[in-house]
Coordinates of N, CA, C and O and ligand atoms in Angstrom, one line a residue:
X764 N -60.4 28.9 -11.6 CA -59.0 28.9 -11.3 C -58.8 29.9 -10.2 O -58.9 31.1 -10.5
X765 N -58.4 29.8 -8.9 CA -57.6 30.4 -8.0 C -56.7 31.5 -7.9 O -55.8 31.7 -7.0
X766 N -56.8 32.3 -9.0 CA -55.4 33.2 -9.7 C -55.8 35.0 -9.1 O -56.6 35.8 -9.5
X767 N -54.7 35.1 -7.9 CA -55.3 36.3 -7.7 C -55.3 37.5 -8.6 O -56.2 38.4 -8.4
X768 N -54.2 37.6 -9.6 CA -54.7 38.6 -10.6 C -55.7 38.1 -11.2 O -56.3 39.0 -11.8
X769 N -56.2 37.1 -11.4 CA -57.0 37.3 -12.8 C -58.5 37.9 -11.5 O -59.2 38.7 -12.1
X770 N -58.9 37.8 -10.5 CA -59.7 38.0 -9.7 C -59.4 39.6 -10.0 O -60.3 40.3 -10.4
X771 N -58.3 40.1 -9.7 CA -57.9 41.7 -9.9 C -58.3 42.4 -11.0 O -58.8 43.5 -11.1
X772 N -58.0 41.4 -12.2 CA -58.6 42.3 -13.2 C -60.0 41.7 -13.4 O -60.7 42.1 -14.4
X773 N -60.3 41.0 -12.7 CA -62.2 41.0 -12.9 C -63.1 41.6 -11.9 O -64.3 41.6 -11.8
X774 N -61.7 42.5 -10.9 CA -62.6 43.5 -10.2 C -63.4 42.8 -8.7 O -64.1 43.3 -7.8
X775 N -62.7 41.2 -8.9 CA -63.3 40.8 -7.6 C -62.1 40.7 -6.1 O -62.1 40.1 -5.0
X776 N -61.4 41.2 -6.5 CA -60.6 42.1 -5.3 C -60.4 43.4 -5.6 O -61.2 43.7 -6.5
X777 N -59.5 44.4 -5.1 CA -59.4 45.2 -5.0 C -58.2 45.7 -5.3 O -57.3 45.1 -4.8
X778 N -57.8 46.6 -6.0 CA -56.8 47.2 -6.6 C -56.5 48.4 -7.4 O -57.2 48.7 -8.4
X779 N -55.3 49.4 -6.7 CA -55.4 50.6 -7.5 C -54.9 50.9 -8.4 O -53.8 51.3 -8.3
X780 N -55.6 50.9 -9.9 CA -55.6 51.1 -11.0 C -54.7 51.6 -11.8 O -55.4 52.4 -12.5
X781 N -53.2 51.8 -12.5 CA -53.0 52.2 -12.9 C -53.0 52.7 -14.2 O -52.6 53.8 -14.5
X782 N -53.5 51.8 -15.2 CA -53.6 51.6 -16.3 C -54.4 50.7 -17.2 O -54.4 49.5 -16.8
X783 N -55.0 50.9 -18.0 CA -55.9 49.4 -18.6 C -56.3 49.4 -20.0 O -57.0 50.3 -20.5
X784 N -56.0 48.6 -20.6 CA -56.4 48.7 -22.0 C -57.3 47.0 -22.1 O -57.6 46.4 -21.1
X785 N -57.5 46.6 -23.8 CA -58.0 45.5 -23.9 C -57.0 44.2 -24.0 O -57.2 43.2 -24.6
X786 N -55.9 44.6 -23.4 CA -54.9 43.9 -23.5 C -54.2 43.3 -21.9 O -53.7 42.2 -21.6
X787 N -54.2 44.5 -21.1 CA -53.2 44.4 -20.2 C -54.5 45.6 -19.0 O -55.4 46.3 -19.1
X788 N -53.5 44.9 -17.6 CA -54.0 45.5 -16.6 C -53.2 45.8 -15.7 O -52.5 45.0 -15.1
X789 N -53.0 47.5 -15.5 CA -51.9 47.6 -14.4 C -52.2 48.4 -13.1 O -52.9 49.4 -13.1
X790 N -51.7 48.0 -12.2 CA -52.0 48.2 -10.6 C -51.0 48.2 -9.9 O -50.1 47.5 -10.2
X791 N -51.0 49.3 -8.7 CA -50.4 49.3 -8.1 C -49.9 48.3 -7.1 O -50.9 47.7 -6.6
X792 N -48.6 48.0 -6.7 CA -47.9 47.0 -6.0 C -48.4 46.8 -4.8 O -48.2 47.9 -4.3
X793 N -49.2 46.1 -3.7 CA -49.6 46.4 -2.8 C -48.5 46.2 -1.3 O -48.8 46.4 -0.1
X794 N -47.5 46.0 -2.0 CA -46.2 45.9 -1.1 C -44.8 46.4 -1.9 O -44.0 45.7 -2.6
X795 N -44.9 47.7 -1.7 CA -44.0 48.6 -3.1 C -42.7 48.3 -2.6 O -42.5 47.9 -1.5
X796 N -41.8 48.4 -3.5 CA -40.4 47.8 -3.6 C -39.4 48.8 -3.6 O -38.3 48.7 -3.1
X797 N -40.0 50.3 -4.1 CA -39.8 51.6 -4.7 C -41.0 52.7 -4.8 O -42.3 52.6 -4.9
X798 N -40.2 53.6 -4.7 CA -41.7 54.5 -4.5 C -42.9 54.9 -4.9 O -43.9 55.4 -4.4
X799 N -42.4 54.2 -6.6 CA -43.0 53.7 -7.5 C -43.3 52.3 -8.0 O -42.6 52.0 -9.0
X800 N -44.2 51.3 -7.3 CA -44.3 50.2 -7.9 C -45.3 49.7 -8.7 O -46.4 49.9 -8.1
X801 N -45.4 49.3 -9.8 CA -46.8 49.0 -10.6 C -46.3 47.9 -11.1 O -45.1 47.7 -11.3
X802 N -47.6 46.8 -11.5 CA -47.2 45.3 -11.4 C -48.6 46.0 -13.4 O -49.6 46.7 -13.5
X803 N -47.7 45.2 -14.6 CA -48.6 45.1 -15.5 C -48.9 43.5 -16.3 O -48.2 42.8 -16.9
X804 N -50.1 43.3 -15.9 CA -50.4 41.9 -16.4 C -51.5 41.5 -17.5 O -52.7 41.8 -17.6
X805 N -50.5 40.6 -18.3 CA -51.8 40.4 -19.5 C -53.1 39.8 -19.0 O -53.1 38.9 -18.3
X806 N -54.5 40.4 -19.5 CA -55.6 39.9 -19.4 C -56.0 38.1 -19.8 O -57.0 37.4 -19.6
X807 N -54.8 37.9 -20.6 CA -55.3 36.5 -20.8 C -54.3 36.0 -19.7 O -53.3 36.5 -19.6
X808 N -54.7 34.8 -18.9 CA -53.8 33.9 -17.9 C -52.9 33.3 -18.3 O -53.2 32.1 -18.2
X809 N -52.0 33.5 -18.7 CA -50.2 33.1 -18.5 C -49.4 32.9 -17.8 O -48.8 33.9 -17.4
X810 N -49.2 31.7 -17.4 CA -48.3 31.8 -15.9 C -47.2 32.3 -15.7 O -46.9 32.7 -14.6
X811 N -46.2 32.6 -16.6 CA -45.1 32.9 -16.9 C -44.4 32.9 -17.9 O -45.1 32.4 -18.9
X812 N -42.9 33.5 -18.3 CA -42.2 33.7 -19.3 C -42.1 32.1 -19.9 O -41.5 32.2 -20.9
X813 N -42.3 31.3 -19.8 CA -42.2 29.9 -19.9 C -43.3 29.7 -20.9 O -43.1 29.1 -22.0
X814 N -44.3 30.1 -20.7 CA -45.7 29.9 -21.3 C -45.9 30.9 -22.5 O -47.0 30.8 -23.1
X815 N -45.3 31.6 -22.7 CA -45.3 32.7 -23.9 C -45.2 31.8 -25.1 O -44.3 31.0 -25.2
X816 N -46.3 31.8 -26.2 CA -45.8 31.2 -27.6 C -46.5 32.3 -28.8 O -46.7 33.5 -28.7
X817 N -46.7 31.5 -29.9 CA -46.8 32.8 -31.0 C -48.1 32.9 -31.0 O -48.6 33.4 -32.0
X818 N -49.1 32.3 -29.8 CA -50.6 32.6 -30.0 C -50.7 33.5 -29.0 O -51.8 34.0 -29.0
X819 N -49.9 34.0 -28.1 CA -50.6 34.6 -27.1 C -49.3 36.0 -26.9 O -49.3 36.8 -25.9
X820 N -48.4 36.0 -27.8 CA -47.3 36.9 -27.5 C -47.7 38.0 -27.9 O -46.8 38.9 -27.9
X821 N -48.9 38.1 -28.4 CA -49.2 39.4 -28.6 C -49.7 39.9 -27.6 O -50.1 41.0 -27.8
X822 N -49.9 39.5 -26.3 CA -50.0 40.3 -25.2 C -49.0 41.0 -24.6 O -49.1 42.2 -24.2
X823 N -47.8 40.0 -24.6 CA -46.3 40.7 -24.0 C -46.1 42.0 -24.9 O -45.6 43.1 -24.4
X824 N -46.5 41.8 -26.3 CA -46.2 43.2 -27.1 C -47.3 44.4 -26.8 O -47.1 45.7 -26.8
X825 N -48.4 43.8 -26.5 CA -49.3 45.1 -25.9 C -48.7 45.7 -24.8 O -48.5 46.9 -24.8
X826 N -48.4 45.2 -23.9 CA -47.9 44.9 -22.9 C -46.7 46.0 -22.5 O -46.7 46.8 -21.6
X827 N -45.6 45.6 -23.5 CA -44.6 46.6 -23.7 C -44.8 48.1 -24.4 O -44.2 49.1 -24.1
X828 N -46.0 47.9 -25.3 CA -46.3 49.5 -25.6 C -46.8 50.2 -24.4 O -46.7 51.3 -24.0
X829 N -47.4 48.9 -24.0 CA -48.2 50.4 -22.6 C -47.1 50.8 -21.7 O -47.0 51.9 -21.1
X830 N -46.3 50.0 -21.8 CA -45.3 50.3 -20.6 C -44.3 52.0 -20.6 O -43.8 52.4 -19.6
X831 N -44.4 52.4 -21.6 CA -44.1 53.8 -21.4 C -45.1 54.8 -21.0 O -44.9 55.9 -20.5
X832 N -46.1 54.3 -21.3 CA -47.6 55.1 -21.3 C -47.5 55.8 -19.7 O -47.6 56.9 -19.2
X833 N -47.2 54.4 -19.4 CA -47.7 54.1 -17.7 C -47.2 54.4 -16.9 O -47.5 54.7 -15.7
X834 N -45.9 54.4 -17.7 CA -44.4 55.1 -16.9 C -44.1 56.6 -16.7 O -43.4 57.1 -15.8
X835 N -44.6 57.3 -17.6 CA -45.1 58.8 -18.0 C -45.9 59.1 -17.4 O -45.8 60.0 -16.5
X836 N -47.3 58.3 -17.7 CA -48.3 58.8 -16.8 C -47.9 58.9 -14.7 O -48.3 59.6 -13.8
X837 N -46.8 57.9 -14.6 CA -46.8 57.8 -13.6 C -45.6 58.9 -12.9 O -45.4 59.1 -11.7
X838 N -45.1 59.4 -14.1 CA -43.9 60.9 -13.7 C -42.6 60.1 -13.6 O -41.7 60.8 -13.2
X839 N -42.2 58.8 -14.0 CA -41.0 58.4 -14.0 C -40.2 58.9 -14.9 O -39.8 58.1 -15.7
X840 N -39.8 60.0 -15.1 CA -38.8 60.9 -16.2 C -37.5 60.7 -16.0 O -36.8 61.1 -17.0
X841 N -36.8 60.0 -14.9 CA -35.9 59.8 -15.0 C -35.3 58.6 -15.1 O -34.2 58.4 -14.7
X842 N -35.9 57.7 -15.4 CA -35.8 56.1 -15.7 C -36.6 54.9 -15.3 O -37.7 55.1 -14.9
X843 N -36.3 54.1 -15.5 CA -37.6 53.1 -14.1 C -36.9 51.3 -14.3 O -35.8 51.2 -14.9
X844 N -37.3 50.6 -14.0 CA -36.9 49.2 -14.2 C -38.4 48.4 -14.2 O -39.4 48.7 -13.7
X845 N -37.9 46.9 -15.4 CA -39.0 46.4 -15.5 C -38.5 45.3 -15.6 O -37.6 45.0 -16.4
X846 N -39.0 44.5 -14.6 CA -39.2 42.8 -14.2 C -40.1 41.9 -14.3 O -41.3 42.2 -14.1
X847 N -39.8 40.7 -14.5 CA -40.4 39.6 -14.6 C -40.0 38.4 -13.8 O -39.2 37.6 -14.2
X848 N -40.5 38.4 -12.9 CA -39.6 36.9 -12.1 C -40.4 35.8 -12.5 O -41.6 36.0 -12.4
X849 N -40.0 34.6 -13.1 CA -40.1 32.9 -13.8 C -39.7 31.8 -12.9 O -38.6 31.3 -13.1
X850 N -40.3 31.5 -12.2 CA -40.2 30.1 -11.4 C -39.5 30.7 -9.8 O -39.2 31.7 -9.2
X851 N -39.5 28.9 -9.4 CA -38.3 28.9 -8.3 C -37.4 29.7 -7.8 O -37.5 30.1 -6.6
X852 N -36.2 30.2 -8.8 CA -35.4 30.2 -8.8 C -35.5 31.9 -9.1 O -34.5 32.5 -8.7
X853 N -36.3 32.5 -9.5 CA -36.6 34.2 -9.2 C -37.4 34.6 -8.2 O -37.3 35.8 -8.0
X854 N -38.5 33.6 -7.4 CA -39.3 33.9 -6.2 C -40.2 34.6 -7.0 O -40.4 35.8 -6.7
X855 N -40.7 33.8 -8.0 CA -42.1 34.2 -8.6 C -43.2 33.6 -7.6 O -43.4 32.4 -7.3
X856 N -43.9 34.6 -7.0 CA -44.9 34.4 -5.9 C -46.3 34.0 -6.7 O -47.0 32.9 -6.5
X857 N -46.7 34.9 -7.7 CA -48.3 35.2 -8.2 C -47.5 34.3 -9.5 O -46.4 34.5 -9.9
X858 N -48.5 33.2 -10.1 CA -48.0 32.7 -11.1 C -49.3 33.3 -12.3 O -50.0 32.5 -13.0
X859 N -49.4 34.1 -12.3 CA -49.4 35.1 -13.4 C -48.9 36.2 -13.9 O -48.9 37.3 -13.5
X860 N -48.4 35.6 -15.2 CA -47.7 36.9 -15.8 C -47.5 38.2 -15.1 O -48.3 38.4 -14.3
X861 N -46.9 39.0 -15.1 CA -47.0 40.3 -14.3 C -45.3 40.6 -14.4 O -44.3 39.8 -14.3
X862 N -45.2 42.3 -14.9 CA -43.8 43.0 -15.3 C -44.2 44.0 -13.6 O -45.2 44.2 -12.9
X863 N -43.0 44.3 -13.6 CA -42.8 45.3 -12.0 C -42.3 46.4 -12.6 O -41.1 46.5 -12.5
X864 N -43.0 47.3 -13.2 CA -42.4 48.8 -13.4 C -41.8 49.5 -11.6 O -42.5 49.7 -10.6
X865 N -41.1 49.6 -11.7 CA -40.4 50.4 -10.7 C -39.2 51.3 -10.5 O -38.0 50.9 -10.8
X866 N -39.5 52.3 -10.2 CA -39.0 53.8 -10.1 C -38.6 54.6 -9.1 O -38.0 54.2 -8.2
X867 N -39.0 56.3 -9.3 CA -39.0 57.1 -8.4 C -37.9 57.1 -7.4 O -38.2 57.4 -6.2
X868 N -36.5 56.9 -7.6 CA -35.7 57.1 -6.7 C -34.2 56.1 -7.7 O -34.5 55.4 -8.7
X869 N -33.0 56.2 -7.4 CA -32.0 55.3 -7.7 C -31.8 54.1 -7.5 O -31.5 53.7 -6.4
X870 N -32.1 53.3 -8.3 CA -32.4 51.2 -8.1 C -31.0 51.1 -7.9 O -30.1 51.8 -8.4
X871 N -31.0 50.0 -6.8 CA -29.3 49.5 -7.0 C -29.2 49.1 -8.1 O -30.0 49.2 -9.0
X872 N -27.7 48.6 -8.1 CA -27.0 48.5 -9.7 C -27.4 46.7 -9.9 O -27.8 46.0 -10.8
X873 N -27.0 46.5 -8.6 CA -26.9 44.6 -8.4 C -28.6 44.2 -8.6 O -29.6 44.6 -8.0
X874 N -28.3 43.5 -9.5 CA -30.1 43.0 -9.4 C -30.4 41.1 -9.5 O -31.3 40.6 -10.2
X875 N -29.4 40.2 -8.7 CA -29.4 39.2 -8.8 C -28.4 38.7 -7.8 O -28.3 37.5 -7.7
Ligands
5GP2048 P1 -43.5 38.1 -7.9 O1 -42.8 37.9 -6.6 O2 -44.4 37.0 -8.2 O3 -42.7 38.6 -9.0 O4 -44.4 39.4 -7.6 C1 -45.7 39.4 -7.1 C2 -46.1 40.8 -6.6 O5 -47.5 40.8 -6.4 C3 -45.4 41.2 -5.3 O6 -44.6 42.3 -5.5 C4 -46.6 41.4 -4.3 O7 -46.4 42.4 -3.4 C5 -47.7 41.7 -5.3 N1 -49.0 41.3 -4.8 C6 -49.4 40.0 -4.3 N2 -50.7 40.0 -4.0 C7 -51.2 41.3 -4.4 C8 -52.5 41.8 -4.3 O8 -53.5 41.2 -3.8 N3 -52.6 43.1 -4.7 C9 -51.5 43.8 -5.2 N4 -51.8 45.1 -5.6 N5 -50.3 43.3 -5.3 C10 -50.1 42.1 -4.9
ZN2049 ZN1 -54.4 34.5 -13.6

């Protein structure tokens, strides 16, 4: 399969590491949004929120515990935002799963 994260998390591109367990893989944004951007994606291939069912949603739940871990480790103390863009109609580019922890400065309020 063609999937550039899953190539990321098998180490056959290149990416800076944020975080990694046997669940999830997170790296830094390679086109940051915020001064903080980190993209976290489950290790099993999921294309999207669409594809989530009760065999595999135990990723999204690993997924969300690390999400403080990573957020801390990363010095976001004063808040952060976490995204998922799903198809078309959000300009989901990479059709694998993947949350956008993003931080380090004031998000606008408008997010759509
Ligand atoms: P989407 O628009 O699908 O929600 O977000 C995809 C994100 O993946 C974008 O923010 C884009 O900058 C990031 N991205 C795409 N290709 C790569 C890559 O090869 N390396 C890294 N680190 N980020 C990537
Ligand atoms: Zn993939």
């Amino acid at each position: 399969m063609d999937c550039i994260f899953c190539k990321i998390i098998k180490g056959e591109i290149p990416s800076k590491k944020a975080y990694e367990d046997s669940y999830c893989y997170a790296f830094h944004d390679i086109n940051p949004q915020a001064p903080t951007h980190i993209l976290v994606v489950p290790k099993e291939h999921i294309c999207c929120t669409d594809m989530i069912n009760a065999e595999n949603s135990v990723y999204v739940a690993k997924i969300f515990e690390a999400i403080p871990k990573i957020a801390a480790e990363a010095g976001l103390k004063n808040g952060y935002r976490v995204i998922t863009n799903c198809g078309d109609d959000a300009c989901q580019t990479v059709k694998h799963l993947h949350f956008h922890i993003m931080g380090g400065r004031k998000l606008p309020e408008n997010m759509g």
